[in-house]
Amino acid sequence: MPGIHSASLAQSQEIEFAFLSDIHLQDVYANLHSMDFKGAFNPKTGKYATIRSMKSQLNSTRLFNENYFAFIQALEDLKDKGIRLVVLPGDFTDDGQPMNVLALQGILDRYAEECGMRFFLTTGNHDPVKPFGGIGGKEDFLAPDGSEQAVAGVADFFPSEEVAVSTQINYWGYEEITHALADFGFFPAAQDLFWAHPFQELNVDSYDFHRAVENSRLDQRLYKTPNSERLLPDASYVVEPVAGIWLLALDGNVYAPSGKDWSGSSVGFNQAVTAKRHQLDWIRKVAMEAEKRGKTLISFSHYPLVDFHDTASDAMKSLFGEQKFQLARVPSRETSREYANAGIRIHFAGHMHINDTGVFTDAANGKTLVNVQVPSLAAFPPAYKTLTFPEPNIAEIATIPLVAVDRMDEFFDLYRREQRWLLQTDDPKRWDPGILNAKDYLDYTHNHLLQLTKSRFIPSDWPENLAVLLRGLSLEELDRWAGMYPEAGEGLLREKLEKLSDPKRGDPFTPELIDDFYLVKNGDELGKNLIPSVRLRLYEGIFSQLAERPLSEEQALDMQLVRFFHVFERLFHSLPSDHFFIDLQKGEVKRGGTVEKH
């Protein structure tokens, strides 16, 4: 692994990076420049709020509104900590519309000017949605009366709805997004020691800033796709913002022609490894040059490079199905091997809205790649990560949860108006207003996850019988089942399933186990902190009792439940993801202490 040369060691020990991922920024007080729709007037601020409905938020894996304030809170936190180097690994906006890109530009400019912060961005599947932009729209803006208002770039975008027209909701492409955010990594900056992109030589010794600017135009950073003659941009770059550290920003977006338009993919490096082969060749050159010059190479992208389910993905495919739980986004071992062998040792990723650490080691040559999943600021657990180098070749990573967020409840009265509208219209998708009683932002995102689990995740991802059992079995019954012989356990499950399937019972819902599963799957150690210790001990007991339990195809219910607990155990007994150290030469991950919350 490239080390830190002695000349920059003293500097590097004082260097601290922050990684803020999947912000999904939407301008909540945007000027839509529309004659048809200004937004919903908010008496608290005297402004028109351009927000999405709570119903829409509770059917999405991300928030659209309160995450705006979470982003500001995170930047304020970094300002107070004196952290000046900030990395945004993609989905920094919600679909790359001009209103959102320009809002982000304004925020980053302000913190750069007032606090001396420097920002380094890479693209995500939500920015840009289409490589060359296009007409866009959303159906779920909150209207003044509490209903939903469709807003689009053209009036007939949603044929069956009354549409408010605004060009601010259209999609921007690479050209518009990268130039609006040109000061944030996509192009060379005068204060950088080095900057390059995949389509030029790595002339480190003869680096010239003015020449780098001339060579950085987006029309010089194009590649040919397999199924189209049109060239697509690749916004990847490598930059040395401080002596001894190279940041490698990888644009993992993959697009395919769709008629006269383009469709994006959220799969990531499983496709980029072939669709962007030029990028992989360039990574090898960058890694070799970094090692030769004693630079520490830190890779980041929107997409992960290692299994983010703690090696449980194959077991999850067997239990839930290959297309469930976003399993198509899991990097294959072959993909991980390619990037590990190209020279990447530590990689920061977003996209999955989870907190996780994954390690891949190539058995053939021992090369190791550590993938650090940065949580989203728009979902549970809302957190960012920091990176320091306490010793040469030792990376220290801390995860900072966002607990208190100023102005978090700014739109709650508007949501109550929406709830009254849904009650009046007898909308079947009414949401639980209990979320508005959240004590802080962490509690708010936790409630978002709970409601999303019940309304979307369980119906779409879980085998019906397994979901019914896990929602209806008490923890005491599960403990009893785990201690029985397989035959007796199967009998208990069948008897319980018959009772639970009785339509007269309605919807028996014992939420603890499935909710705890998602707390661990999404939050890892941050999720475990919210589970009562008595349940944590119970799960450990069940894992222990099932360790040697045989699986039988004839005992289908028993087999499903055992497989579920095998998956749960792998997620439960994971690598450290809260506070930990990485030996960049050995690829070893070691647990650290407790990290403060904010």
Tab-separated table of N, CA and C in Angstrom, residues 252-400:
chain	number	residue	atom	x	y	z
A	252	GLY	N	-18.789	6.247	-11.105
A	252	GLY	CA	-19.240	4.893	-11.396
A	252	GLY	C	-20.554	4.812	-12.133
A	253	ASN	N	-21.097	5.951	-12.573
A	253	ASN	CA	-22.382	5.933	-13.281
A	253	ASN	C	-22.270	5.215	-14.621
A	254	VAL	N	-23.278	4.410	-14.921
A	254	VAL	CA	-23.349	3.703	-16.198
A	254	VAL	C	-24.708	4.008	-16.824
A	255	TYR	N	-24.697	4.366	-18.114
A	255	TYR	CA	-25.927	4.704	-18.825
A	255	TYR	C	-26.038	3.838	-20.080
A	256	ALA	N	-27.284	3.608	-20.477
A	256	ALA	CA	-27.531	2.820	-21.682
A	256	ALA	C	-28.516	3.569	-22.572
A	257	PRO	N	-28.356	3.479	-23.900
A	257	PRO	CA	-29.309	4.146	-24.786
A	257	PRO	C	-30.697	3.533	-24.652
A	258	SER	N	-31.707	4.401	-24.621
A	258	SER	CA	-33.098	3.969	-24.511
A	258	SER	C	-33.909	4.754	-25.525
A	259	GLY	N	-34.043	4.198	-26.730
A	259	GLY	CA	-34.670	4.937	-27.819
A	259	GLY	C	-33.807	6.126	-28.188
A	260	LYS	N	-34.416	7.315	-28.167
A	260	LYS	CA	-33.664	8.534	-28.446
A	260	LYS	C	-33.061	9.132	-27.188
A	261	ASP	N	-33.304	8.492	-26.072
A	261	ASP	CA	-32.855	9.013	-24.786
A	261	ASP	C	-31.865	8.047	-24.148
A	262	TRP	N	-31.554	8.302	-22.887
A	262	TRP	CA	-30.640	7.453	-22.132
A	262	TRP	C	-31.281	7.074	-20.805
A	263	SER	N	-31.016	5.875	-20.365
A	263	SER	CA	-31.486	5.457	-19.042
A	263	SER	C	-30.272	5.184	-18.158
A	264	GLY	N	-30.366	5.610	-16.903
A	264	GLY	CA	-29.280	5.400	-15.969
A	264	GLY	C	-29.436	4.090	-15.226
A	265	SER	N	-28.382	3.673	-14.563
A	265	SER	CA	-28.381	2.449	-13.782
A	265	SER	C	-27.914	2.752	-12.377
A	266	SER	N	-28.441	2.015	-11.416
A	266	SER	CA	-28.005	2.183	-10.033
A	266	SER	C	-27.162	0.999	-9.569
A	267	VAL	N	-26.725	0.161	-10.520
A	267	VAL	CA	-26.008	-1.063	-10.166
A	267	VAL	C	-24.587	-0.776	-9.700
A	268	GLY	N	-23.900	0.154	-10.371
A	268	GLY	CA	-22.565	0.517	-9.937
A	268	GLY	C	-21.460	-0.262	-10.617
A	269	PHE	N	-20.465	-0.701	-9.839
A	269	PHE	CA	-19.227	-1.223	-10.418
A	269	PHE	C	-19.373	-2.596	-11.060
A	270	ASN	N	-20.419	-3.338	-10.761
A	270	ASN	CA	-20.639	-4.593	-11.492
A	270	ASN	C	-20.835	-4.323	-12.980
A	271	GLN	N	-21.331	-3.139	-13.318
A	271	GLN	CA	-21.440	-2.742	-14.720
A	271	GLN	C	-20.254	-1.893	-15.159
A	272	ALA	N	-19.803	-1.004	-14.275
A	272	ALA	CA	-18.694	-0.122	-14.641
A	272	ALA	C	-17.418	-0.903	-14.926
A	273	VAL	N	-17.260	-2.070	-14.303
A	273	VAL	CA	-16.036	-2.840	-14.490
A	273	VAL	C	-15.840	-3.238	-15.950
A	274	THR	N	-16.942	-3.338	-16.706
A	274	THR	CA	-16.826	-3.619	-18.137
A	274	THR	C	-17.155	-2.393	-18.988
A	275	ALA	N	-18.199	-1.637	-18.598
A	275	ALA	CA	-18.618	-0.481	-19.398
A	275	ALA	C	-17.583	0.639	-19.348
A	276	LYS	N	-16.799	0.697	-18.273
A	276	LYS	CA	-15.779	1.734	-18.124
A	276	LYS	C	-14.407	1.088	-17.906
A	277	ARG	N	-14.061	0.227	-18.815
A	277	ARG	CA	-12.788	-0.475	-18.683
A	277	ARG	C	-11.606	0.491	-18.701
A	278	HIS	N	-11.764	1.589	-19.417
A	278	HIS	CA	-10.699	2.595	-19.466
A	278	HIS	C	-10.400	3.130	-18.065
A	279	GLN	N	-11.441	3.199	-17.247
A	279	GLN	CA	-11.290	3.737	-15.891
A	279	GLN	C	-10.450	2.800	-15.025
A	280	LEU	N	-10.694	1.504	-15.174
A	280	LEU	CA	-9.937	0.524	-14.402
A	280	LEU	C	-8.457	0.560	-14.787
A	281	ASP	N	-8.174	0.691	-16.079
A	281	ASP	CA	-6.777	0.798	-16.519
A	281	ASP	C	-6.112	2.045	-15.930
A	282	TRP	N	-6.863	3.130	-15.855
A	282	TRP	CA	-6.334	4.378	-15.299
A	282	TRP	C	-6.072	4.244	-13.796
A	283	ILE	N	-6.961	3.541	-13.090
A	283	ILE	CA	-6.771	3.338	-11.653
A	283	ILE	C	-5.441	2.638	-11.390
A	284	ARG	N	-5.100	1.646	-12.212
A	284	ARG	CA	-3.818	0.944	-12.051
A	284	ARG	C	-2.653	1.920	-12.163
A	285	LYS	N	-2.728	2.803	-13.136
A	285	LYS	CA	-1.654	3.777	-13.327
A	285	LYS	C	-1.562	4.732	-12.134
A	286	VAL	N	-2.717	5.188	-11.658
A	286	VAL	CA	-2.733	6.112	-10.522
A	286	VAL	C	-2.158	5.433	-9.281
A	287	ALA	N	-2.591	4.193	-9.024
A	287	ALA	CA	-2.111	3.465	-7.837
A	287	ALA	C	-0.606	3.228	-7.905
A	288	MET	N	-0.117	2.872	-9.088
A	288	MET	CA	1.329	2.652	-9.244
A	288	MET	C	2.100	3.949	-9.022
A	289	GLU	N	1.578	5.048	-9.553
A	289	GLU	CA	2.258	6.334	-9.405
A	289	GLU	C	2.219	6.786	-7.943
A	290	ALA	N	1.117	6.543	-7.272
A	290	ALA	CA	1.010	6.912	-5.860
A	290	ALA	C	2.017	6.132	-5.019
A	291	GLU	N	2.133	4.830	-5.289
A	291	GLU	CA	3.081	4.003	-4.535
A	291	GLU	C	4.515	4.444	-4.805
A	292	LYS	N	4.788	4.718	-6.042
A	292	LYS	CA	6.131	5.154	-6.429
A	292	LYS	C	6.537	6.437	-5.709
A	293	ARG	N	5.574	7.325	-5.477
A	293	ARG	CA	5.861	8.641	-4.913
A	293	ARG	C	5.536	8.742	-3.416
A	294	GLY	N	5.145	7.606	-2.817
A	294	GLY	CA	4.871	7.618	-1.398
A	294	GLY	C	3.618	8.367	-1.012
A	295	LYS	N	2.613	8.359	-1.895
A	295	LYS	CA	1.353	9.033	-1.610
A	295	LYS	C	0.353	8.026	-1.028
A	296	THR	N	-0.477	8.478	-0.126
A	296	THR	CA	-1.570	7.644	0.382
A	296	THR	C	-2.782	7.861	-0.505
A	297	LEU	N	-3.263	6.790	-1.121
A	297	LEU	CA	-4.369	6.866	-2.083
A	297	LEU	C	-5.682	6.536	-1.384
A	298	ILE	N	-6.598	7.496	-1.383
A	298	ILE	CA	-7.925	7.325	-0.791
A	298	ILE	C	-8.948	7.386	-1.919
A	299	SER	N	-9.602	6.268	-2.179
A	299	SER	CA	-10.588	6.198	-3.258
A	299	SER	C	-11.981	6.496	-2.716
A	300	PHE	N	-12.785	7.171	-3.524
A	300	PHE	CA	-14.192	7.349	-3.161
A	300	PHE	C	-15.053	7.379	-4.416
A	301	SER	N	-16.248	6.887	-4.259
A	301	SER	CA	-17.223	6.847	-5.340
A	301	SER	C	-18.600	6.798	-4.716
A	302	HIS	N	-19.615	6.965	-5.533
A	302	HIS	CA	-20.963	6.775	-5.004
A	302	HIS	C	-21.222	5.306	-4.703
A	303	TYR	N	-20.560	4.415	-5.423
A	303	TYR	CA	-20.904	2.994	-5.379
A	303	TYR	C	-19.886	2.189	-4.578
A	304	PRO	N	-20.350	1.180	-3.851
A	304	PRO	CA	-19.439	0.326	-3.069
A	304	PRO	C	-18.630	-0.611	-3.954
A	305	LEU	N	-17.508	-1.073	-3.398
A	305	LEU	CA	-16.625	-2.000	-4.109
A	305	LEU	C	-16.558	-3.373	-3.449
A	306	VAL	N	-17.223	-3.540	-2.305
A	306	VAL	CA	-17.190	-4.806	-1.565
A	306	VAL	C	-18.602	-5.088	-1.052
A	307	ASP	N	-18.914	-6.366	-0.846
A	307	ASP	CA	-20.194	-6.778	-0.261
A	307	ASP	C	-20.470	-5.974	1.010
A	308	PHE	N	-21.608	-5.284	1.039
A	308	PHE	CA	-21.947	-4.429	2.176
A	308	PHE	C	-22.936	-5.110	3.125
A	309	HIS	N	-23.120	-6.424	2.981
A	309	HIS	CA	-23.986	-7.186	3.886
A	309	HIS	C	-23.181	-8.136	4.765
A	310	ASP	N	-21.937	-7.798	5.035
A	310	ASP	CA	-21.113	-8.595	5.946
A	310	ASP	C	-21.035	-10.055	5.508
A	311	THR	N	-20.829	-10.260	4.212
A	311	THR	CA	-20.725	-11.571	3.551
A	311	THR	C	-22.018	-12.375	3.627
A	312	ALA	N	-23.136	-11.733	3.942
A	312	ALA	CA	-24.411	-12.451	4.039
A	312	ALA	C	-25.220	-12.393	2.747
A	313	SER	N	-24.715	-11.764	1.707
A	313	SER	CA	-25.527	-11.531	0.505
A	313	SER	C	-25.974	-12.826	-0.170
A	314	ASP	N	-25.094	-13.826	-0.268
A	314	ASP	CA	-25.486	-15.087	-0.911
A	314	ASP	C	-26.595	-15.763	-0.109
A	315	ALA	N	-26.483	-15.745	1.213
A	315	ALA	CA	-27.525	-16.334	2.050
A	315	ALA	C	-28.829	-15.550	1.920
A	316	MET	N	-28.745	-14.247	1.761
A	316	MET	CA	-29.942	-13.425	1.587
A	316	MET	C	-30.614	-13.721	0.250
A	317	LYS	N	-29.814	-13.937	-0.788
A	317	LYS	CA	-30.391	-14.296	-2.090
A	317	LYS	C	-31.140	-15.617	-1.995
A	318	SER	N	-30.577	-16.570	-1.288
A	318	SER	CA	-31.213	-17.883	-1.138
A	318	SER	C	-32.530	-17.765	-0.382
A	319	LEU	N	-32.578	-16.905	0.631
A	319	LEU	CA	-33.771	-16.788	1.460
A	319	LEU	C	-34.815	-15.864	0.847
A	320	PHE	N	-34.397	-14.696	0.376
A	320	PHE	CA	-35.348	-13.679	-0.046
A	320	PHE	C	-35.536	-13.605	-1.564
A	321	GLY	N	-34.523	-14.008	-2.323
A	321	GLY	CA	-34.571	-13.881	-3.773
A	321	GLY	C	-33.517	-12.905	-4.265
A	322	GLU	N	-33.012	-13.123	-5.469
A	322	GLU	CA	-31.881	-12.354	-5.984
A	322	GLU	C	-32.205	-10.893	-6.241
A	323	GLN	N	-33.492	-10.565	-6.445
A	323	GLN	CA	-33.861	-9.191	-6.753
A	323	GLN	C	-34.386	-8.434	-5.535
A	324	LYS	N	-34.317	-9.039	-4.368
A	324	LYS	CA	-34.810	-8.395	-3.155
A	324	LYS	C	-33.656	-7.701	-2.426
A	325	PHE	N	-34.020	-6.831	-1.478
A	325	PHE	CA	-33.034	-6.174	-0.612
A	325	PHE	C	-31.913	-5.495	-1.412
A	326	GLN	N	-32.218	-5.023	-2.605
A	326	GLN	CA	-31.226	-4.342	-3.444
A	326	GLN	C	-29.982	-5.200	-3.671
A	327	LEU	N	-30.177	-6.522	-3.707
A	327	LEU	CA	-29.032	-7.426	-3.827
A	327	LEU	C	-28.337	-7.310	-5.183
A	328	ALA	N	-29.035	-6.788	-6.182
A	328	ALA	CA	-28.394	-6.591	-7.491
A	328	ALA	C	-27.278	-5.558	-7.419
A	329	ARG	N	-27.304	-4.733	-6.367
A	329	ARG	CA	-26.281	-3.693	-6.224
A	329	ARG	C	-25.027	-4.182	-5.492
A	330	VAL	N	-25.050	-5.394	-4.991
A	330	VAL	CA	-23.905	-5.914	-4.249
A	330	VAL	C	-22.766	-6.229	-5.224
A	331	PRO	N	-21.582	-5.679	-5.018
A	331	PRO	CA	-20.459	-6.014	-5.910
A	331	PRO	C	-20.120	-7.501	-5.825
A	332	SER	N	-19.915	-8.100	-6.976
A	332	SER	CA	-19.502	-9.499	-6.988
A	332	SER	C	-18.056	-9.612	-6.513
A	333	ARG	N	-17.667	-10.806	-6.130
A	333	ARG	CA	-16.275	-11.009	-5.713
A	333	ARG	C	-15.322	-10.733	-6.880
A	334	GLU	N	-15.779	-11.037	-8.094
A	334	GLU	CA	-14.936	-10.770	-9.264
A	334	GLU	C	-14.713	-9.268	-9.432
A	335	THR	N	-15.781	-8.480	-9.196
A	335	THR	CA	-15.639	-7.026	-9.284
A	335	THR	C	-14.694	-6.514	-8.211
A	336	SER	N	-14.883	-6.969	-6.976
A	336	SER	CA	-13.989	-6.552	-5.885
A	336	SER	C	-12.547	-6.914	-6.202
A	337	ARG	N	-12.350	-8.102	-6.766
A	337	ARG	CA	-10.999	-8.555	-7.092
A	337	ARG	C	-10.337	-7.637	-8.125
A	338	GLU	N	-11.094	-7.227	-9.127
A	338	GLU	CA	-10.539	-6.357	-10.174
A	338	GLU	C	-10.008	-5.054	-9.577
A	339	TYR	N	-10.796	-4.439	-8.694
A	339	TYR	CA	-10.396	-3.129	-8.162
A	339	TYR	C	-9.328	-3.267	-7.081
A	340	ALA	N	-9.360	-4.374	-6.336
A	340	ALA	CA	-8.285	-4.622	-5.371
A	340	ALA	C	-6.964	-4.811	-6.101
A	341	ASN	N	-6.980	-5.578	-7.165
A	341	ASN	CA	-5.759	-5.823	-7.935
A	341	ASN	C	-5.308	-4.595	-8.719
A	342	ALA	N	-6.235	-3.671	-8.961
A	342	ALA	CA	-5.844	-2.417	-9.613
A	342	ALA	C	-5.085	-1.503	-8.665
A	343	GLY	N	-5.202	-1.755	-7.349
A	343	GLY	CA	-4.395	-0.985	-6.405
A	343	GLY	C	-5.165	-0.208	-5.362
A	344	ILE	N	-6.510	-0.315	-5.352
A	344	ILE	CA	-7.290	0.399	-4.337
A	344	ILE	C	-7.219	-0.376	-3.024
A	345	ARG	N	-6.912	0.332	-1.946
A	345	ARG	CA	-6.821	-0.306	-0.631
A	345	ARG	C	-7.915	0.160	0.319
A	346	ILE	N	-8.326	1.411	0.201
A	346	ILE	CA	-9.405	1.934	1.042
A	346	ILE	C	-10.341	2.754	0.162
A	347	HIS	N	-11.626	2.477	0.298
A	347	HIS	CA	-12.620	3.069	-0.596
A	347	HIS	C	-13.819	3.516	0.228
A	348	PHE	N	-14.243	4.770	0.046
A	348	PHE	CA	-15.428	5.303	0.711
A	348	PHE	C	-16.569	5.360	-0.298
A	349	ALA	N	-17.734	4.831	0.100
A	349	ALA	CA	-18.879	4.751	-0.809
A	349	ALA	C	-20.159	5.168	-0.092
A	350	GLY	N	-21.157	5.497	-0.875
A	350	GLY	CA	-22.492	5.803	-0.364
A	350	GLY	C	-23.508	4.881	-1.006
A	351	HIS	N	-24.576	5.474	-1.542
A	351	HIS	CA	-25.572	4.793	-2.368
A	351	HIS	C	-26.539	3.915	-1.585
A	352	MET	N	-26.047	3.138	-0.627
A	352	MET	CA	-26.892	2.151	0.033
A	352	MET	C	-27.596	2.696	1.271
A	353	HIS	N	-27.252	3.884	1.701
A	353	HIS	CA	-27.863	4.502	2.889
A	353	HIS	C	-27.697	3.611	4.120
A	354	ILE	N	-26.519	3.025	4.276
A	354	ILE	CA	-26.260	2.155	5.426
A	354	ILE	C	-24.887	2.474	6.007
A	355	ASN	N	-24.679	2.016	7.227
A	355	ASN	CA	-23.399	2.136	7.913
A	355	ASN	C	-22.767	0.753	7.942
A	356	ASP	N	-21.596	0.606	7.320
A	356	ASP	CA	-21.007	-0.733	7.212
A	356	ASP	C	-19.527	-0.634	6.865
A	357	THR	N	-18.802	-1.672	7.219
A	357	THR	CA	-17.415	-1.848	6.786
A	357	THR	C	-17.286	-3.229	6.168
A	358	GLY	N	-16.721	-3.296	4.977
A	358	GLY	CA	-16.518	-4.578	4.307
A	358	GLY	C	-15.077	-4.734	3.867
A	359	VAL	N	-14.586	-5.964	3.895
A	359	VAL	CA	-13.203	-6.248	3.493
A	359	VAL	C	-13.197	-7.366	2.463
A	360	PHE	N	-12.451	-7.165	1.389
A	360	PHE	CA	-12.213	-8.221	0.403
A	360	PHE	C	-10.718	-8.492	0.333
A	361	THR	N	-10.349	-9.764	0.392
A	361	THR	CA	-8.949	-10.156	0.227
A	361	THR	C	-8.846	-11.190	-0.879
A	362	ASP	N	-7.992	-10.934	-1.846
A	362	ASP	CA	-7.764	-11.874	-2.941
A	362	ASP	C	-6.887	-13.015	-2.420
A	363	ALA	N	-7.463	-14.204	-2.379
A	363	ALA	CA	-6.726	-15.350	-1.836
A	363	ALA	C	-5.473	-15.657	-2.635
A	364	ALA	N	-5.459	-15.278	-3.915
A	364	ALA	CA	-4.319	-15.617	-4.767
A	364	ALA	C	-3.078	-14.789	-4.442
A	365	ASN	N	-3.279	-13.515	-4.084
A	365	ASN	CA	-2.104	-12.658	-3.879
A	365	ASN	C	-2.153	-11.873	-2.568
A	366	GLY	N	-3.235	-12.019	-1.809
A	366	GLY	CA	-3.318	-11.357	-0.508
A	366	GLY	C	-3.673	-9.888	-0.555
A	367	LYS	N	-3.951	-9.348	-1.735
A	367	LYS	CA	-4.297	-7.929	-1.823
A	367	LYS	C	-5.673	-7.691	-1.195
A	368	THR	N	-5.755	-6.641	-0.385
A	368	THR	CA	-6.959	-6.384	0.405
A	368	THR	C	-7.542	-5.017	0.069
A	369	LEU	N	-8.861	-4.962	0.014
A	369	LEU	CA	-9.599	-3.729	-0.236
A	369	LEU	C	-10.611	-3.561	0.893
A	370	VAL	N	-10.559	-2.427	1.586
A	370	VAL	CA	-11.515	-2.125	2.656
A	370	VAL	C	-12.518	-1.110	2.122
A	371	ASN	N	-13.794	-1.475	2.167
A	371	ASN	CA	-14.871	-0.603	1.699
A	371	ASN	C	-15.594	-0.018	2.905
A	372	VAL	N	-15.635	1.308	2.986
A	372	VAL	CA	-16.290	2.009	4.086
A	372	VAL	C	-17.593	2.609	3.563
A	373	GLN	N	-18.723	2.095	4.063
A	373	GLN	CA	-20.024	2.617	3.653
A	373	GLN	C	-20.382	3.826	4.514
A	374	VAL	N	-20.524	4.971	3.853
A	374	VAL	CA	-20.900	6.202	4.537
A	374	VAL	C	-22.422	6.292	4.566
A	375	PRO	N	-23.026	6.434	5.753
A	375	PRO	CA	-24.494	6.523	5.810
A	375	PRO	C	-25.009	7.766	5.091
A	376	SER	N	-26.315	7.801	4.873
A	376	SER	CA	-26.958	8.957	4.249
A	376	SER	C	-27.390	9.956	5.313
A	377	LEU	N	-27.333	11.234	4.971
A	377	LEU	CA	-27.898	12.252	5.855
A	377	LEU	C	-29.412	12.330	5.715
A	378	ALA	N	-29.976	11.565	4.761
A	378	ALA	CA	-31.409	11.619	4.485
A	378	ALA	C	-32.136	10.349	4.895
A	379	ALA	N	-31.513	9.515	5.727
A	379	ALA	CA	-32.128	8.248	6.123
A	379	ALA	C	-31.487	7.786	7.428
A	380	PHE	N	-32.044	6.714	7.992
A	380	PHE	CA	-31.446	6.148	9.199
A	380	PHE	C	-30.296	5.210	8.830
A	381	PRO	N	-29.144	5.297	9.485
A	381	PRO	CA	-28.793	6.267	10.518
A	381	PRO	C	-28.201	7.532	9.901
A	382	PRO	N	-28.670	8.714	10.272
A	382	PRO	CA	-28.107	9.939	9.703
A	382	PRO	C	-26.751	10.215	10.347
A	383	ALA	N	-25.699	10.137	9.560
A	383	ALA	CA	-24.362	10.260	10.126
A	383	ALA	C	-23.372	10.579	9.015
A	384	TYR	N	-22.209	11.069	9.423
A	384	TYR	CA	-21.095	11.234	8.487
A	384	TYR	C	-19.855	10.592	9.101
A	385	LYS	N	-18.818	10.459	8.299
A	385	LYS	CA	-17.583	9.825	8.774
A	385	LYS	C	-16.414	10.797	8.652
A	386	THR	N	-15.458	10.621	9.560
A	386	THR	CA	-14.223	11.396	9.485
A	386	THR	C	-13.048	10.447	9.315
A	387	LEU	N	-11.998	10.953	8.691
A	387	LEU	CA	-10.794	10.168	8.418
A	387	LEU	C	-9.573	10.959	8.840
A	388	THR	N	-8.722	10.343	9.673
A	388	THR	CA	-7.444	10.934	10.060
A	388	THR	C	-6.359	9.868	9.944
A	389	PHE	N	-5.114	10.308	10.083
A	389	PHE	CA	-3.970	9.388	10.003
A	389	PHE	C	-3.113	9.573	11.250
A	390	PRO	N	-3.421	8.865	12.340
A	390	PRO	CA	-2.654	9.033	13.585
A	390	PRO	C	-1.220	8.539	13.476
A	391	GLU	N	-0.974	7.606	12.565
A	391	GLU	CA	0.374	7.077	12.338
A	391	GLU	C	0.526	6.824	10.846
A	392	PRO	N	1.763	6.709	10.369
A	392	PRO	CA	1.944	6.345	8.960
A	392	PRO	C	1.246	5.022	8.641
A	393	ASN	N	0.476	5.015	7.561
A	393	ASN	CA	-0.222	3.825	7.079
A	393	ASN	C	-1.328	3.328	8.005
A	394	ILE	N	-1.742	4.143	8.966
A	394	ILE	CA	-2.876	3.810	9.820
A	394	ILE	C	-3.960	4.861	9.608
A	395	ALA	N	-5.126	4.415	9.162
A	395	ALA	CA	-6.269	5.305	8.982
A	395	ALA	C	-7.229	5.120	10.145
A	396	GLU	N	-7.632	6.223	10.747
A	396	GLU	CA	-8.623	6.191	11.828
A	396	GLU	C	-9.926	6.762	11.305
A	397	ILE	N	-11.006	6.000	11.449
A	397	ILE	CA	-12.306	6.407	10.923
A	397	ILE	C	-13.303	6.460	12.068
A	398	ALA	N	-13.999	7.575	12.174
A	398	ALA	CA	-15.038	7.755	13.186
A	398	ALA	C	-16.356	8.067	12.497
A	399	THR	N	-17.440	7.589	13.077
A	399	THR	CA	-18.780	7.825	12.548
A	399	THR	C	-19.521	8.747	13.505
A	400	ILE	N	-19.987	9.889	13.001
A	400	ILE	CA	-20.612	10.912	13.837
A	400	ILE	C	-22.103	10.970	13.526
